[in-house]
Amino acid sequence: MRVAIAGAGAVGRSIAGELLENGHEVLLVDKAPTAISVERVPQAEWLLADACEITSLDEAALQRCNVVIAATGDDKVNLVVSLLAKTEYGVPRVVARVNNPKNEWLFNESWGVDVAVSTPRLMSALVEEAVSVGDLVRLLRFSHGDANLVELTLPPESALAGTQVGDVAWPEDTSLVTIIRGPRVLTPHNEETLEPGDELLFVAAQAREEQLEDLLSVRREGPTATG
């Protein structure tokens, strides 16, 4: 897979390193000469150019990229890069960094963004995830379909503790994608039993999040015995 990253700062270089370790081709693009540090990521291609300029993106052969990541520290630049990547070069997957959470609403498909990653929001979510049991935590927003990646740690009092995945009537427009149980990452097949303390990762429509949280968190009372 070929990936172009606009922004060769600490974030861009870190992403590049991870992708290269996983066997992908990576091109780092930055207009600041001081950001061109080939020795830090020697396996990557480097291009000194303004990623907001069509001529620069032509030179980068963006049409050959499977993914473009707009990872600069400027939200305006990230939006322009995303829009050009999607509309001018038809890049299948565009990921954009959101620096200011107040701008998050702009990072959607109208600007060519498939996935928006807000570093401040993600850090906040990870803090919440570390201390919250029974509360739904939004980790990532997907622009298409108004869906989010959300997490919930199943509390001991949940009605679903001890229930098999296939027996749960999940809300519409939600999908359980992973169960994290201690050091293990489990595929949620129908016979897998949910256990207290499981970290459950879902892709869910935003409109279904409250319903999903209610389903997972509340122990329902059984029928009252009558004399």
PDB file of C-alpha atoms in Angstrom:
ATOM      1  CA  MET A   1       0.000   0.000   0.000  1.00  0.00           C
ATOM      2  CA  ARG A   2       1.292   3.460  -0.895  1.00  0.00           C
ATOM      3  CA  VAL A   3       0.653   6.224   1.638  1.00  0.00           C
ATOM      4  CA  ALA A   4       1.383   9.941   1.335  1.00  0.00           C
ATOM      5  CA  ILE A   5       1.681  11.956   4.543  1.00  0.00           C
ATOM      6  CA  ALA A   6       1.389  15.750   4.431  1.00  0.00           C
ATOM      7  CA  GLY A   7       3.335  17.102   7.375  1.00  0.00           C
ATOM      8  CA  ALA A   8       6.732  15.740   8.379  1.00  0.00           C
ATOM      9  CA  GLY A   9       6.685  16.889  11.979  1.00  0.00           C
ATOM     10  CA  ALA A  10       6.776  14.562  14.964  1.00  0.00           C
ATOM     11  CA  VAL A  11       3.285  13.225  14.229  1.00  0.00           C
ATOM     12  CA  GLY A  12       3.898  12.613  10.536  1.00  0.00           C
ATOM     13  CA  ARG A  13       7.261  10.942  11.142  1.00  0.00           C
ATOM     14  CA  SER A  14       5.796   8.719  13.846  1.00  0.00           C
ATOM     15  CA  ILE A  15       2.981   7.569  11.556  1.00  0.00           C
ATOM     16  CA  ALA A  16       5.489   6.983   8.758  1.00  0.00           C
ATOM     17  CA  GLY A  17       7.663   4.819  10.981  1.00  0.00           C
ATOM     18  CA  GLU A  18       4.734   2.625  11.982  1.00  0.00           C
ATOM     19  CA  LEU A  19       3.561   2.187   8.390  1.00  0.00           C
ATOM     20  CA  LEU A  20       7.043   1.357   7.136  1.00  0.00           C
ATOM     21  CA  GLU A  21       7.425  -1.301   9.824  1.00  0.00           C
ATOM     22  CA  ASN A  22       4.213  -2.843   8.506  1.00  0.00           C
ATOM     23  CA  GLY A  23       5.625  -3.048   4.996  1.00  0.00           C
ATOM     24  CA  HIS A  24       3.945  -0.055   3.326  1.00  0.00           C
ATOM     25  CA  GLU A  25       5.446   2.542   0.970  1.00  0.00           C
ATOM     26  CA  VAL A  26       5.469   6.010   2.535  1.00  0.00           C
ATOM     27  CA  LEU A  27       6.012   9.476   1.072  1.00  0.00           C
ATOM     28  CA  LEU A  28       6.486  12.385   3.492  1.00  0.00           C
ATOM     29  CA  VAL A  29       5.681  15.860   2.140  1.00  0.00           C
ATOM     30  CA  ASP A  30       6.525  19.147   3.869  1.00  0.00           C
ATOM     31  CA  LYS A  31       7.213  22.672   2.645  1.00  0.00           C
ATOM     32  CA  ALA A  32       9.586  23.577   5.495  1.00  0.00           C
ATOM     33  CA  PRO A  33      13.231  22.711   4.751  1.00  0.00           C
ATOM     34  CA  THR A  34      13.842  22.253   8.469  1.00  0.00           C
ATOM     35  CA  ALA A  35      11.222  19.472   8.536  1.00  0.00           C
ATOM     36  CA  ILE A  36      13.037  17.399   5.914  1.00  0.00           C
ATOM     37  CA  SER A  37      14.943  15.032   8.187  1.00  0.00           C
ATOM     38  CA  VAL A  38      15.687  12.078   5.944  1.00  0.00           C
ATOM     39  CA  GLU A  39      17.978  10.524   8.534  1.00  0.00           C
ATOM     40  CA  ARG A  40      15.039  10.168  10.983  1.00  0.00           C
ATOM     41  CA  VAL A  41      12.948   8.064   8.598  1.00  0.00           C
ATOM     42  CA  PRO A  42      15.460   6.916   5.970  1.00  0.00           C
ATOM     43  CA  GLN A  43      13.188   4.233   4.469  1.00  0.00           C
ATOM     44  CA  ALA A  44      10.565   6.821   3.443  1.00  0.00           C
ATOM     45  CA  GLU A  45      10.474   8.939   0.314  1.00  0.00           C
ATOM     46  CA  TRP A  46      10.749  12.668   1.022  1.00  0.00           C
ATOM     47  CA  LEU A  47       9.430  15.642  -0.924  1.00  0.00           C
ATOM     48  CA  LEU A  48      10.088  19.306  -0.126  1.00  0.00           C
ATOM     49  CA  ALA A  49       6.884  20.893  -1.413  1.00  0.00           C
ATOM     50  CA  ASP A  50       3.669  22.653  -0.445  1.00  0.00           C
ATOM     51  CA  ALA A  51       0.982  19.960  -0.174  1.00  0.00           C
ATOM     52  CA  CYS A  52      -1.694  22.574  -0.865  1.00  0.00           C
ATOM     53  CA  GLU A  53      -0.366  23.133  -4.388  1.00  0.00           C
ATOM     54  CA  ILE A  54      -1.601  21.019  -7.294  1.00  0.00           C
ATOM     55  CA  THR A  55       1.854  21.039  -8.887  1.00  0.00           C
ATOM     56  CA  SER A  56       3.326  19.598  -5.693  1.00  0.00           C
ATOM     57  CA  LEU A  57       0.700  16.870  -5.521  1.00  0.00           C
ATOM     58  CA  ASP A  58       1.313  16.045  -9.173  1.00  0.00           C
ATOM     59  CA  GLU A  59       4.996  15.626  -8.342  1.00  0.00           C
ATOM     60  CA  ALA A  60       4.010  13.395  -5.433  1.00  0.00           C
ATOM     61  CA  ALA A  61       1.943  11.241  -7.855  1.00  0.00           C
ATOM     62  CA  LEU A  62      -0.977  11.318  -5.466  1.00  0.00           C
ATOM     63  CA  GLN A  63      -3.123   9.373  -7.917  1.00  0.00           C
ATOM     64  CA  ARG A  64      -0.942   6.333  -7.137  1.00  0.00           C
ATOM     65  CA  CYS A  65      -1.667   6.530  -3.405  1.00  0.00           C
ATOM     66  CA  ASN A  66      -4.096   4.258  -1.619  1.00  0.00           C
ATOM     67  CA  VAL A  67      -4.201   6.540   1.415  1.00  0.00           C
ATOM     68  CA  VAL A  68      -3.414  10.186   2.094  1.00  0.00           C
ATOM     69  CA  ILE A  69      -2.876  11.386   5.659  1.00  0.00           C
ATOM     70  CA  ALA A  70      -3.124  15.130   6.324  1.00  0.00           C
ATOM     71  CA  ALA A  71      -1.055  15.377   9.498  1.00  0.00           C
ATOM     72  CA  THR A  72       0.140  18.973   9.682  1.00  0.00           C
ATOM     73  CA  GLY A  73      -0.342  21.196  12.702  1.00  0.00           C
ATOM     74  CA  ASP A  74      -2.632  23.531  10.726  1.00  0.00           C
ATOM     75  CA  ASP A  75      -6.295  22.535  10.344  1.00  0.00           C
ATOM     76  CA  LYS A  76      -6.729  24.739   7.259  1.00  0.00           C
ATOM     77  CA  VAL A  77      -3.894  22.953   5.499  1.00  0.00           C
ATOM     78  CA  ASN A  78      -5.248  19.541   6.473  1.00  0.00           C
ATOM     79  CA  LEU A  79      -8.663  20.391   5.042  1.00  0.00           C
ATOM     80  CA  VAL A  80      -7.234  21.649   1.745  1.00  0.00           C
ATOM     81  CA  VAL A  81      -4.986  18.603   1.368  1.00  0.00           C
ATOM     82  CA  SER A  82      -7.926  16.300   2.097  1.00  0.00           C
ATOM     83  CA  LEU A  83     -10.184  18.004  -0.416  1.00  0.00           C
ATOM     84  CA  LEU A  84      -7.556  17.953  -3.176  1.00  0.00           C
ATOM     85  CA  ALA A  85      -6.634  14.330  -2.491  1.00  0.00           C
ATOM     86  CA  LYS A  86     -10.239  13.202  -2.791  1.00  0.00           C
ATOM     87  CA  THR A  87     -11.598  15.425  -5.560  1.00  0.00           C
ATOM     88  CA  GLU A  88      -8.565  15.912  -7.817  1.00  0.00           C
ATOM     89  CA  TYR A  89      -6.803  12.582  -7.398  1.00  0.00           C
ATOM     90  CA  GLY A  90      -9.563  10.182  -6.307  1.00  0.00           C
ATOM     91  CA  VAL A  91      -7.589   8.822  -3.335  1.00  0.00           C
ATOM     92  CA  PRO A  92      -9.703   6.003  -1.840  1.00  0.00           C
ATOM     93  CA  ARG A  93      -8.933   6.762   1.820  1.00  0.00           C
ATOM     94  CA  VAL A  94      -8.212  10.180   3.312  1.00  0.00           C
ATOM     95  CA  VAL A  95      -7.344  10.552   6.997  1.00  0.00           C
ATOM     96  CA  ALA A  96      -7.026  14.007   8.540  1.00  0.00           C
ATOM     97  CA  ARG A  97      -5.613  15.258  11.813  1.00  0.00           C
ATOM     98  CA  VAL A  98      -7.785  17.713  13.762  1.00  0.00           C
ATOM     99  CA  ASN A  99      -5.688  20.038  15.901  1.00  0.00           C
ATOM    100  CA  ASN A 100      -8.445  22.226  17.334  1.00  0.00           C
ATOM    101  CA  PRO A 101     -11.539  20.296  18.529  1.00  0.00           C
ATOM    102  CA  LYS A 102     -13.682  23.339  17.635  1.00  0.00           C
ATOM    103  CA  ASN A 103     -12.929  22.622  13.970  1.00  0.00           C
ATOM    104  CA  GLU A 104     -13.919  18.972  14.131  1.00  0.00           C
ATOM    105  CA  TRP A 105     -17.323  19.605  12.529  1.00  0.00           C
ATOM    106  CA  LEU A 106     -15.575  20.664   9.296  1.00  0.00           C
ATOM    107  CA  PHE A 107     -13.722  17.375   8.854  1.00  0.00           C
ATOM    108  CA  ASN A 108     -16.326  15.417   6.939  1.00  0.00           C
ATOM    109  CA  GLU A 109     -16.950  14.018   3.470  1.00  0.00           C
ATOM    110  CA  SER A 110     -17.725  17.463   2.035  1.00  0.00           C
ATOM    111  CA  TRP A 111     -14.029  18.245   2.589  1.00  0.00           C
ATOM    112  CA  GLY A 112     -12.932  14.820   1.343  1.00  0.00           C
ATOM    113  CA  VAL A 113     -12.234  13.418   4.822  1.00  0.00           C
ATOM    114  CA  ASP A 114     -13.015   9.752   5.418  1.00  0.00           C
ATOM    115  CA  VAL A 115     -11.626   9.570   8.946  1.00  0.00           C
ATOM    116  CA  ALA A 116     -10.947  12.535  11.253  1.00  0.00           C
ATOM    117  CA  VAL A 117      -8.578  12.027  14.165  1.00  0.00           C
ATOM    118  CA  SER A 118      -8.699  14.656  16.888  1.00  0.00           C
ATOM    119  CA  THR A 119      -5.599  14.266  19.043  1.00  0.00           C
ATOM    120  CA  PRO A 120      -7.009  16.247  22.013  1.00  0.00           C
ATOM    121  CA  ARG A 121     -10.306  14.340  21.826  1.00  0.00           C
ATOM    122  CA  LEU A 122      -8.529  10.998  21.491  1.00  0.00           C
ATOM    123  CA  MET A 123      -6.326  11.706  24.500  1.00  0.00           C
ATOM    124  CA  SER A 124      -9.377  12.723  26.498  1.00  0.00           C
ATOM    125  CA  ALA A 125     -11.196   9.573  25.371  1.00  0.00           C
ATOM    126  CA  LEU A 126      -8.288   7.368  26.393  1.00  0.00           C
ATOM    127  CA  VAL A 127      -8.267   8.957  29.840  1.00  0.00           C
ATOM    128  CA  GLU A 128     -12.013   8.341  30.141  1.00  0.00           C
ATOM    129  CA  GLU A 129     -11.591   4.782  28.892  1.00  0.00           C
ATOM    130  CA  ALA A 130      -8.979   4.097  31.552  1.00  0.00           C
ATOM    131  CA  VAL A 131     -11.227   5.128  34.419  1.00  0.00           C
ATOM    132  CA  SER A 132     -14.753   4.485  33.141  1.00  0.00           C
ATOM    133  CA  VAL A 133     -16.646   1.240  33.582  1.00  0.00           C
ATOM    134  CA  GLY A 134     -20.139   1.092  32.120  1.00  0.00           C
ATOM    135  CA  ASP A 135     -19.842   4.414  30.272  1.00  0.00           C
ATOM    136  CA  LEU A 136     -19.629   4.618  26.504  1.00  0.00           C
ATOM    137  CA  VAL A 137     -16.428   6.339  25.341  1.00  0.00           C
ATOM    138  CA  ARG A 138     -16.151   7.689  21.795  1.00  0.00           C
ATOM    139  CA  LEU A 139     -12.674   6.960  20.413  1.00  0.00           C
ATOM    140  CA  LEU A 140     -12.898   7.874  16.732  1.00  0.00           C
ATOM    141  CA  ARG A 141     -15.350   9.475  14.323  1.00  0.00           C
ATOM    142  CA  PHE A 142     -15.888   8.177  10.786  1.00  0.00           C
ATOM    143  CA  SER A 143     -17.193  10.761   8.376  1.00  0.00           C
ATOM    144  CA  HIS A 144     -19.124   8.379   6.137  1.00  0.00           C
ATOM    145  CA  GLY A 145     -22.431   7.226   7.592  1.00  0.00           C
ATOM    146  CA  ASP A 146     -22.071   9.325  10.751  1.00  0.00           C
ATOM    147  CA  ALA A 147     -20.539   6.376  12.598  1.00  0.00           C
ATOM    148  CA  ASN A 148     -18.107   6.285  15.508  1.00  0.00           C
ATOM    149  CA  LEU A 149     -15.689   3.813  17.029  1.00  0.00           C
ATOM    150  CA  VAL A 150     -16.828   3.521  20.649  1.00  0.00           C
ATOM    151  CA  GLU A 151     -15.696   1.525  23.661  1.00  0.00           C
ATOM    152  CA  LEU A 152     -17.418   0.310  26.795  1.00  0.00           C
ATOM    153  CA  THR A 153     -16.011  -1.774  29.650  1.00  0.00           C
ATOM    154  CA  LEU A 154     -18.727  -4.209  30.711  1.00  0.00           C
ATOM    155  CA  PRO A 155     -19.582  -3.669  34.393  1.00  0.00           C
ATOM    156  CA  PRO A 156     -20.310  -6.621  36.726  1.00  0.00           C
ATOM    157  CA  GLU A 157     -23.934  -5.471  37.126  1.00  0.00           C
ATOM    158  CA  SER A 158     -24.605  -5.489  33.386  1.00  0.00           C
ATOM    159  CA  ALA A 159     -27.582  -7.494  32.244  1.00  0.00           C
ATOM    160  CA  LEU A 160     -25.433  -8.963  29.473  1.00  0.00           C
ATOM    161  CA  ALA A 161     -22.703 -10.401  31.706  1.00  0.00           C
ATOM    162  CA  GLY A 162     -22.715 -14.150  31.071  1.00  0.00           C
ATOM    163  CA  THR A 163     -24.679 -13.799  27.811  1.00  0.00           C
ATOM    164  CA  GLN A 164     -23.455 -15.163  24.494  1.00  0.00           C
ATOM    165  CA  VAL A 165     -22.818 -12.591  21.762  1.00  0.00           C
ATOM    166  CA  GLY A 166     -25.241 -14.306  19.385  1.00  0.00           C
ATOM    167  CA  ASP A 167     -28.082 -14.068  21.921  1.00  0.00           C
ATOM    168  CA  VAL A 168     -27.889 -10.273  22.240  1.00  0.00           C
ATOM    169  CA  ALA A 169     -30.375  -8.133  20.328  1.00  0.00           C
ATOM    170  CA  TRP A 170     -27.904  -5.403  19.385  1.00  0.00           C
ATOM    171  CA  PRO A 171     -29.323  -2.028  18.328  1.00  0.00           C
ATOM    172  CA  GLU A 172     -29.683  -1.366  14.640  1.00  0.00           C
ATOM    173  CA  ASP A 173     -26.642   0.239  12.959  1.00  0.00           C
ATOM    174  CA  THR A 174     -24.167  -1.118  15.511  1.00  0.00           C
ATOM    175  CA  SER A 175     -21.501  -3.775  15.129  1.00  0.00           C
ATOM    176  CA  LEU A 176     -19.365  -5.392  17.827  1.00  0.00           C
ATOM    177  CA  VAL A 177     -15.909  -5.645  16.248  1.00  0.00           C
ATOM    178  CA  THR A 178     -13.564  -6.721  19.063  1.00  0.00           C
ATOM    179  CA  ILE A 179     -13.565  -7.967  22.643  1.00  0.00           C
ATOM    180  CA  ILE A 180     -10.452  -7.177  24.683  1.00  0.00           C
ATOM    181  CA  ARG A 181     -10.139  -9.480  27.688  1.00  0.00           C
ATOM    182  CA  GLY A 182      -6.967  -8.901  29.651  1.00  0.00           C
ATOM    183  CA  PRO A 183      -4.065  -9.496  27.241  1.00  0.00           C
ATOM    184  CA  ARG A 184      -6.291 -11.239  24.679  1.00  0.00           C
ATOM    185  CA  VAL A 185      -8.011  -9.748  21.631  1.00  0.00           C
ATOM    186  CA  LEU A 186     -11.039 -11.868  20.756  1.00  0.00           C
ATOM    187  CA  THR A 187     -13.132 -12.083  17.612  1.00  0.00           C
ATOM    188  CA  PRO A 188     -16.757 -11.750  18.792  1.00  0.00           C
ATOM    189  CA  HIS A 189     -18.264 -14.939  17.337  1.00  0.00           C
ATOM    190  CA  ASN A 190     -21.820 -15.879  18.346  1.00  0.00           C
ATOM    191  CA  GLU A 191     -20.761 -18.459  20.972  1.00  0.00           C
ATOM    192  CA  GLU A 192     -18.411 -16.083  22.806  1.00  0.00           C
ATOM    193  CA  THR A 193     -19.703 -15.282  26.310  1.00  0.00           C
ATOM    194  CA  LEU A 194     -19.490 -11.705  27.522  1.00  0.00           C
ATOM    195  CA  GLU A 195     -17.678 -11.352  30.847  1.00  0.00           C
ATOM    196  CA  PRO A 196     -17.528  -8.493  33.375  1.00  0.00           C
ATOM    197  CA  GLY A 197     -14.481  -6.342  32.664  1.00  0.00           C
ATOM    198  CA  ASP A 198     -14.506  -7.064  28.923  1.00  0.00           C
ATOM    199  CA  GLU A 199     -13.584  -4.030  26.820  1.00  0.00           C
ATOM    200  CA  LEU A 200     -16.051  -4.006  23.938  1.00  0.00           C
ATOM    201  CA  LEU A 201     -15.279  -2.049  20.771  1.00  0.00           C
ATOM    202  CA  PHE A 202     -18.162  -1.140  18.473  1.00  0.00           C
ATOM    203  CA  VAL A 203     -18.681   0.756  15.260  1.00  0.00           C
ATOM    204  CA  ALA A 204     -22.013   2.447  15.870  1.00  0.00           C
ATOM    205  CA  ALA A 205     -24.191   5.146  14.401  1.00  0.00           C
ATOM    206  CA  GLN A 206     -24.155   8.179  16.661  1.00  0.00           C
ATOM    207  CA  ALA A 207     -27.935   8.040  17.005  1.00  0.00           C
ATOM    208  CA  ARG A 208     -27.634   4.525  18.522  1.00  0.00           C
ATOM    209  CA  GLU A 209     -24.966   5.266  21.129  1.00  0.00           C
ATOM    210  CA  GLU A 210     -27.343   6.002  24.004  1.00  0.00           C
ATOM    211  CA  GLN A 211     -29.375   2.886  23.236  1.00  0.00           C
ATOM    212  CA  LEU A 212     -26.197   0.794  23.139  1.00  0.00           C
ATOM    213  CA  GLU A 213     -24.974   2.195  26.443  1.00  0.00           C
ATOM    214  CA  ASP A 214     -28.327   1.440  28.093  1.00  0.00           C
ATOM    215  CA  LEU A 215     -28.255  -2.120  26.773  1.00  0.00           C
ATOM    216  CA  LEU A 216     -24.780  -2.832  28.094  1.00  0.00           C
ATOM    217  CA  SER A 217     -24.847  -0.993  31.405  1.00  0.00           C
ATOM    218  CA  VAL A 218     -28.200  -1.686  33.051  1.00  0.00           C
ATOM    219  CA  ARG A 219     -29.171  -4.892  34.807  1.00  0.00           C
ATOM    220  CA  ARG A 220     -32.827  -5.387  34.127  1.00  0.00           C
ATOM    221  CA  GLU A 221     -35.060  -6.586  36.924  1.00  0.00           C
ATOM    222  CA  GLY A 222     -36.677  -9.975  36.447  1.00  0.00           C
ATOM    223  CA  PRO A 223     -40.463 -10.410  36.683  1.00  0.00           C
ATOM    224  CA  THR A 224     -41.886  -9.877  40.143  1.00  0.00           C
ATOM    225  CA  ALA A 225     -43.204 -13.048  41.782  1.00  0.00           C
ATOM    226  CA  THR A 226     -46.851 -12.978  42.663  1.00  0.00           C
ATOM    227  CA  GLY A 227     -48.542 -14.892  45.430  1.00  0.00           C
TER     228      GLY A 227
END
